[in-house]
XYZ file of C-alpha atoms in Angstrom:
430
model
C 19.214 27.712 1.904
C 16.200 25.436 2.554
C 17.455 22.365 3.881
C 15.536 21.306 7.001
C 14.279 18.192 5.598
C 16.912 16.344 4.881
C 18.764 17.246 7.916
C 15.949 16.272 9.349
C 15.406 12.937 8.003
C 19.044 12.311 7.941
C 19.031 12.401 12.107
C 15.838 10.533 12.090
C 17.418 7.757 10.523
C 20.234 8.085 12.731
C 18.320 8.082 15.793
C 16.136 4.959 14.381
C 18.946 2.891 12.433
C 16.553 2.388 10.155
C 15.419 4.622 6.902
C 12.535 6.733 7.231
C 9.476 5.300 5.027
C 8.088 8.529 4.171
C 8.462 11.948 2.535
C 9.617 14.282 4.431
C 8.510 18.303 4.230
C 9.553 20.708 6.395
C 8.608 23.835 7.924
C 11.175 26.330 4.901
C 9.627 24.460 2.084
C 11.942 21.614 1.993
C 11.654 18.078 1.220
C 13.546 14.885 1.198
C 12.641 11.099 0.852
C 11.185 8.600 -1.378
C 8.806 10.412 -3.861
C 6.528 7.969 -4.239
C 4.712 7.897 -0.551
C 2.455 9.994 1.642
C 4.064 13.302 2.508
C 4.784 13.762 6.788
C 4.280 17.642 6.751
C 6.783 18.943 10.270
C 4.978 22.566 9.954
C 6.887 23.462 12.574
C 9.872 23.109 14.797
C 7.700 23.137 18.080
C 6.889 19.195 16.635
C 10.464 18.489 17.458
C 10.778 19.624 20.828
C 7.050 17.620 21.166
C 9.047 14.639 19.634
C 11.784 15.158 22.208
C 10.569 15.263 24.993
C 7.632 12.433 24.636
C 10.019 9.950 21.774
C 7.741 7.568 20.242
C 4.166 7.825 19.686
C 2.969 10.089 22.257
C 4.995 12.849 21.044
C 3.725 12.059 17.560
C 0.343 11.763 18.483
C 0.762 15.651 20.532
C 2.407 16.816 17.394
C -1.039 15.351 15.108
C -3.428 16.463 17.498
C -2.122 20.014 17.733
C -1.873 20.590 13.873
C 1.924 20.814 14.199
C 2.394 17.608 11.840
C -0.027 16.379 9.426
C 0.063 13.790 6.056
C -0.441 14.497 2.726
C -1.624 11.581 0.899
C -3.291 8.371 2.104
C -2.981 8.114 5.866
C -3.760 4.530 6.321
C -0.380 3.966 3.760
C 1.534 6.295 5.985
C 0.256 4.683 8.947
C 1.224 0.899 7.644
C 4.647 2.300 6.679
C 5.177 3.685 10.268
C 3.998 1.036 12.251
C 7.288 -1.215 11.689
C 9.020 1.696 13.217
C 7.129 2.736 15.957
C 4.418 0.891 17.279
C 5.681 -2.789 16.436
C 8.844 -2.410 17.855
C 8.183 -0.251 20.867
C 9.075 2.981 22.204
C 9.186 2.555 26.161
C 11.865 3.993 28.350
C 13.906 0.599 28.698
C 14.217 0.578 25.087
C 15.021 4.275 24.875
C 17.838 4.279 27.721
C 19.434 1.186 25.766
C 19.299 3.218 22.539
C 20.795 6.120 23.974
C 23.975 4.175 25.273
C 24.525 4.116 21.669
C 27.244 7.459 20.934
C 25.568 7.765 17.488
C 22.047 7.819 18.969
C 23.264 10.808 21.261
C 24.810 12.820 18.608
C 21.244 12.261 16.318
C 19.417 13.676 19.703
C 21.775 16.717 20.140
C 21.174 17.475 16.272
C 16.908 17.195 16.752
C 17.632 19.196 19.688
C 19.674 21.925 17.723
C 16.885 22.109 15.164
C 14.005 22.119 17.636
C 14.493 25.385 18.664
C 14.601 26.340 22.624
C 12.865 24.957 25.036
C 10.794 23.960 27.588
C 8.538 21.433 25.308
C 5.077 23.088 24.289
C 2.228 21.865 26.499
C 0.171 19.267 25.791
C -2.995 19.546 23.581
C -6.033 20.691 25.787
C -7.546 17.442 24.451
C -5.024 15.290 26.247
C -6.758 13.723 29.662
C -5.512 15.067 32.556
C -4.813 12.564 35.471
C -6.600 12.385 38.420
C -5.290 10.491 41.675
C -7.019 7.767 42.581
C -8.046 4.834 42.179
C -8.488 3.190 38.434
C -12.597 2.545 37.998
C -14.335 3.534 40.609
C -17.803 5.214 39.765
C -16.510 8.890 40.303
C -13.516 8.054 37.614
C -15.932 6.014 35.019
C -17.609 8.841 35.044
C -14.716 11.404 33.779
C -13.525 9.076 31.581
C -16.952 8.031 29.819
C -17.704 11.972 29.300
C -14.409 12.725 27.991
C -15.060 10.124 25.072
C -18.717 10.609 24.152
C -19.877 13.984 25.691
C -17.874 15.310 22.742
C -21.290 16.348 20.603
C -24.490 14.703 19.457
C -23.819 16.252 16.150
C -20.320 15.129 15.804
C -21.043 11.639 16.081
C -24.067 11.956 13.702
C -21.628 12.920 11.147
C -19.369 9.974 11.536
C -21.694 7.319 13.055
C -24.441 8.038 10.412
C -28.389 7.824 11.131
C -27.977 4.428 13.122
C -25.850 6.037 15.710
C -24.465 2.703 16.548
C -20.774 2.968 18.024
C -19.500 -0.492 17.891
C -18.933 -3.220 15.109
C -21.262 -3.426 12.307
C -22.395 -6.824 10.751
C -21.467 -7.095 7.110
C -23.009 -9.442 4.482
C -20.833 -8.369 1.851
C -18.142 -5.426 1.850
C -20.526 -3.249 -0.627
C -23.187 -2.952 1.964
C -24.434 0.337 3.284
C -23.459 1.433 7.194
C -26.748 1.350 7.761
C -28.045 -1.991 6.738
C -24.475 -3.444 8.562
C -25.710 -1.914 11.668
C -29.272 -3.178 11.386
C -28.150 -6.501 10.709
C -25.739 -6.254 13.741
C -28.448 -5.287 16.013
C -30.716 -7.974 14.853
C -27.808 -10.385 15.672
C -27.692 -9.914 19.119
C -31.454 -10.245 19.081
C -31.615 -13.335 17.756
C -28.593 -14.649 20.305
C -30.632 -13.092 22.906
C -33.638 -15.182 21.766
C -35.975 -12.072 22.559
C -39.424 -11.898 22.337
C -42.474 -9.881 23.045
C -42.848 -9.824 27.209
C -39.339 -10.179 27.661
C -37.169 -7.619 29.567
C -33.779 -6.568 28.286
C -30.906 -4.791 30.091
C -28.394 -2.598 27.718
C -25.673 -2.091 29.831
C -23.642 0.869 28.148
C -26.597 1.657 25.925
C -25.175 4.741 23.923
C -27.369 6.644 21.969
C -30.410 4.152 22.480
C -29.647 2.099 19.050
C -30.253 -1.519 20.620
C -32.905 -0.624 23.175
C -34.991 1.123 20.169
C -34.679 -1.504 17.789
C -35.235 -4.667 20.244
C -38.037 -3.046 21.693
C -39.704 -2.385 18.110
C -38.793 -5.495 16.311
C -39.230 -7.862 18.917
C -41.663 -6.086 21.623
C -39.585 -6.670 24.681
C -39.212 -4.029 27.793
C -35.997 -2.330 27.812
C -33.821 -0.961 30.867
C -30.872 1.445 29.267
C -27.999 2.867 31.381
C -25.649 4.649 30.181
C -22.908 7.369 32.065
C -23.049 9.912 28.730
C -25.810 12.670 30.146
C -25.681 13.971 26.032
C -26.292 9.775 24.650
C -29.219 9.472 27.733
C -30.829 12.907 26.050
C -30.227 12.137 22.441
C -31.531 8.295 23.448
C -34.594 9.402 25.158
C -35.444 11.558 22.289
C -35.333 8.591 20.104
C -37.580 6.321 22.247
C -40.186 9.401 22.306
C -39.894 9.709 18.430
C -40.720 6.379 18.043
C -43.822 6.234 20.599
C -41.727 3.705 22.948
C -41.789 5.484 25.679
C -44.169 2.831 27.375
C -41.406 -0.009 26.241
C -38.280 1.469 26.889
C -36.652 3.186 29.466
C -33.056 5.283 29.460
C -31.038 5.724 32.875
C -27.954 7.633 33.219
C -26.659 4.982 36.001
C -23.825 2.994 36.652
C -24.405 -1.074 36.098
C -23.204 -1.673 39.384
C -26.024 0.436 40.737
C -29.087 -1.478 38.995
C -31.091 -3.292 41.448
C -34.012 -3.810 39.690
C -33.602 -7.445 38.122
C -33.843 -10.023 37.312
C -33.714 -9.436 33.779
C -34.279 -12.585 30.853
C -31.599 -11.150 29.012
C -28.669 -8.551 29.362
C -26.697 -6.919 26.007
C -23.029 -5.290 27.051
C -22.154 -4.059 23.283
C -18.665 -2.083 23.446
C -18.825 -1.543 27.297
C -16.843 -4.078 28.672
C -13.713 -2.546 27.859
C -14.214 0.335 30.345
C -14.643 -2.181 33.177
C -10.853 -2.582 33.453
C -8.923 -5.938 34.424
C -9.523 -5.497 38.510
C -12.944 -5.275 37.526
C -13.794 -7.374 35.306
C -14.986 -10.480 37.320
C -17.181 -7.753 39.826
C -18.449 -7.026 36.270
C -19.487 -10.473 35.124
C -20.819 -11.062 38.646
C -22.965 -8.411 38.611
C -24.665 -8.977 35.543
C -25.079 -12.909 36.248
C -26.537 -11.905 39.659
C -29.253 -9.806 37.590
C -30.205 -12.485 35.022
C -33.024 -14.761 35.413
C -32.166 -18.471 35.827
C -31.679 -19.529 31.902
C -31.258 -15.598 30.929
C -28.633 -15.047 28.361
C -25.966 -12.748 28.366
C -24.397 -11.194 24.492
C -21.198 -9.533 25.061
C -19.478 -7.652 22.413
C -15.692 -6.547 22.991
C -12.577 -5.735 21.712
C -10.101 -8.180 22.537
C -5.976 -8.194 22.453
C -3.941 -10.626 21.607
C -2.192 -12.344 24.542
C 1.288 -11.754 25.604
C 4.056 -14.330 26.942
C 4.671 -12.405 29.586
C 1.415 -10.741 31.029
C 2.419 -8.326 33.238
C 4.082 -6.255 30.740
C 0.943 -5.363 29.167
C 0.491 -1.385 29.130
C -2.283 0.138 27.656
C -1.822 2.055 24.128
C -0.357 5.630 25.365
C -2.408 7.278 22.914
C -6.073 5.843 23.050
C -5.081 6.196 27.265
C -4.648 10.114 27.004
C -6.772 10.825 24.145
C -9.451 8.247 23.509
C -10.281 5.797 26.013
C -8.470 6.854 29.225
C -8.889 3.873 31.645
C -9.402 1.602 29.080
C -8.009 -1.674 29.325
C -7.900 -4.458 26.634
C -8.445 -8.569 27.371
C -7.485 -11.876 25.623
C -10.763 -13.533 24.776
C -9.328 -16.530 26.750
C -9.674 -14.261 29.865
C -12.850 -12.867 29.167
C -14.357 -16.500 28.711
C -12.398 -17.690 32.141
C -13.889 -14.376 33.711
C -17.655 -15.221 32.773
C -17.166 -19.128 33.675
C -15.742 -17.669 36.916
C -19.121 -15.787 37.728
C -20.861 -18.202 36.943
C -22.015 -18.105 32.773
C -21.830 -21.206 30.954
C -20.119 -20.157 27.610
C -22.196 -21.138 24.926
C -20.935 -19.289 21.544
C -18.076 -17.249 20.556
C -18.004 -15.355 17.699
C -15.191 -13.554 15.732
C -15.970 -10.115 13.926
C -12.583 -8.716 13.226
C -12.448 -7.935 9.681
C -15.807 -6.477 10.418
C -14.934 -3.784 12.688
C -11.570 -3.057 9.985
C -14.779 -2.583 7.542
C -16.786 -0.500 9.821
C -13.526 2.084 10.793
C -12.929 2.717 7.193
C -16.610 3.998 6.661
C -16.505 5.801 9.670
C -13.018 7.356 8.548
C -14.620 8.027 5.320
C -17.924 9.951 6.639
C -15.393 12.264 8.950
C -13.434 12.849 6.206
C -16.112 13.944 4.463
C -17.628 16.589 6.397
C -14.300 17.161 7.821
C -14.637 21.198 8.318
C -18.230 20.477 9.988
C -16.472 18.362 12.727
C -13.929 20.544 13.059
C -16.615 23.420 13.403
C -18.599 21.108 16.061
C -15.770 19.595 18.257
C -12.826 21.584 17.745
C -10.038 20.399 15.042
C -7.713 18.664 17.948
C -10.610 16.393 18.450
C -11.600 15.737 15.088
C -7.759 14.830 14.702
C -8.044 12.300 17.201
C -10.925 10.207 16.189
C -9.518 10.620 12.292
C -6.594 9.344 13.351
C -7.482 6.956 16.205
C -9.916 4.905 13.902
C -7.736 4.617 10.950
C -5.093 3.471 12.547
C -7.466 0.776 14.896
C -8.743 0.358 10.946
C -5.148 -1.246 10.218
C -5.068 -2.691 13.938
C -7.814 -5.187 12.939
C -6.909 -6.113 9.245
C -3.822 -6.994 10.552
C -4.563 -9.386 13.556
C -3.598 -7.137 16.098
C -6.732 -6.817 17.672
C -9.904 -8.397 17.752
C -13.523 -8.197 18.511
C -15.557 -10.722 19.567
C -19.126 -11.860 20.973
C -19.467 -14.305 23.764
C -23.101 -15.523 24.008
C -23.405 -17.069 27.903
C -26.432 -18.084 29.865
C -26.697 -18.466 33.880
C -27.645 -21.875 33.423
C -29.710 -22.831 36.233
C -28.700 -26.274 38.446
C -31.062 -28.487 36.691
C -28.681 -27.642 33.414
C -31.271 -26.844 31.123
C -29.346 -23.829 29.120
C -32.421 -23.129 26.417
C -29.665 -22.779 23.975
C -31.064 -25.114 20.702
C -29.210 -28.183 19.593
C -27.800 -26.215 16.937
C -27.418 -23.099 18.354
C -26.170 -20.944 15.109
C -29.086 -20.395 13.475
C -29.208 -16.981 13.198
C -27.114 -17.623 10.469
């Protein structure tokens, strides 16, 4: 008789206290559950020993990666019915060893455990990072972890990124717009923040695929400096600048930031990079690029910021986007981040929200990897095409809901006699 499902969901419940918010189909054919909702497909019982011996959302996230679970239906609905479960109440071991005091949490393990099948657990997915010792952030360990996220593909990223090849936040005038104008219109945003114009000389610190350092240098006729760790983005970029005859204009490094010594430079742009700096880094960081502005040079910053917690010190970074996205990646408060520039030495003159932005720009990218789903599979492996699906739909639901944020500081190294060069009213590229 078929009846993995329910047992299955029955012991889930037991182990949560809580029902389970979605169908439930199992590896004989069986189902149980609410038929109204996304379907969680366990194609296997190798999920549950993955689920066992990594509770919460790593396990999950092995099972995903590794094809042994999957949805049917829409995943951001399955995601938002999970998240009160999982990732909103927390899964670390404190709250795992009180659970399992509980004698009706034990007996819900020894069932999973029955089901699962023998063990030792399955290994992780080969796309999971594997740790080296050392030191977090040095240049060796930027590095690894800047490859392991972008030297995934040019062609993979074209898919999901589109023709602007822009990675970060787009700029939205209205929700209808295309990608492409969103992206234009964010790149001409840190332009005008920048205040750049012909003569000038821009640093892109973290300069990807060459999207800013092309565009500034053609719309506004200023000398470019990009670094980037990615050897693939410093090709691909490099390309670009020779397509567009800019070769004279703009130049791509693969370098470090802490290794430019070629200022000063009237303005720097840092557009999704800061959050590889990490928190022990962060003022060296903001030092650094102060030291290699001009007096009166401005400094845009675009980042990703948390929201803060009471108690600091907890703060852990996201166990997935650590072994599968971002490893090393740390997330700031925006309050830190402004006390961190003031710190080096930036006067602070504009912040600017872009949250539901970046919500808008996920769900396009989600969309344009779901749609050439079996290319990206074909170009970086299905594991890794199950990451990013899943890793930017459910950052998607991360910023429609508040949970995270992103944000651009605009600072200057205002020089002693205090004149910033920041306009009265300093919004107008509004």
């Amino acid at each position: 008789m078929a009846d993995a499902a329910p047992r299955l969901k029955s012991l889930v419940e037991q182990l949560l206290g809580a029902p389970f918010p979605l169908r439930v189909r199992a590896w004989d054919g069986s189902e149980a559950g609410p038929p109204d909702t996304p379907v969680l497909v366990v194609r296997n019982r190798r999920a549950l020993r993955r689920l066992l011996w990594k509770p919460g959302e790593l396990g999950l996230v092995r099972g995903w990666v590794a094809g042994d679970l999957a949805v049917e239906g829409d995943l951001y609905t399955a995601l938002g019915l999970l998240a009160g479960l999982l990732w909103e109440r927390g899964d670390d071991a404190r709250t795992l060893a009180q659970a399992l005091r509980d004698p009706r949490v034990r007996a819900a393990v020894r069932g999973l455990a029955a089901m699962a099948g023998p063990f030792p657990p399955p290994p992780p997915p080969r796309e999971e990072v594997r740790r080296a010792r050392g030191h977090l952030h040095t240049r060796r360990s930027d590095r690894r972890a800047i490859s392991h996220h972008y030297d995934v593909g040019n062609d993979f990223y074209e898919l999901v990124l589109g023709p602007s090849m822009v990675y970060s936040c787009a700029y939205w005038a209205a929700p209808d717009s295309t990608l492409e104008d969103a992206q234009r219109d964010k790149l001409e945003l840190v332009c005008r923040k920048l205040d750049l114009k012909p003569g000038l000389r821009l640093l892109d610190v973290g300069c990807g695929w060459g999207s800013m350092a092309v565009h500034a240098a053609r719309e506004h006729g200023v000398s470019v400096v990009g670094v980037t760790l990615s050897q693939e983005q410093a090709v691909y970029a490099r390309k670009r600048v020779a397509d567009e005859g800019l070769t004279d204009r703009v130049e791509i490094r693969v370098q470090d930031y802490r290794d430019v010594a070629d200022g000063p430079y009237d303005a720097i742009s840092s557009i999704g990079m800061a959050e590889h700096v990490g928190a022990e880094r962060y003022l060296e960081y903001a030092r650094d690029l102060h030291a290699l502005l001009k007096p009166g040079g401005r400094l845009l910053n675009h980042q990703i910021a948390r929201r803060p917690q009471r108690d600091e010190s907890s703060y852990s970074v996201d166990p997935f986007i650590d072994a599968y996205v971002f490893p090393d990646g740390e997330l700031a408060p925006i309050g830190t981040t402004v006390t961190q520039l003031e710190r080096a030495g930036f006067e602070v003159r504009d912040v600017e929200s872009l949250r539901e932005h970046y919500a808008l720009t996920l769900r396009r990218w989600v969309a344009d990897l779901e749609a050439h789903r079996e290319q990206a599979e074909r170009l970086a492996g299905p594991g890794r095409a199950r990451v990013w699906r899943l890793y930017m739909a459910a950052s998607a639901l991360s910023f429609e809901r508040n949970r995270i944020g992103v944000n651009q500081v605009l600072a200057v190294r205002t020089p002693e006699s205090g004149a910033s060069g920041v306009p009265l009213r300093s919004r107008t590229w509004n």
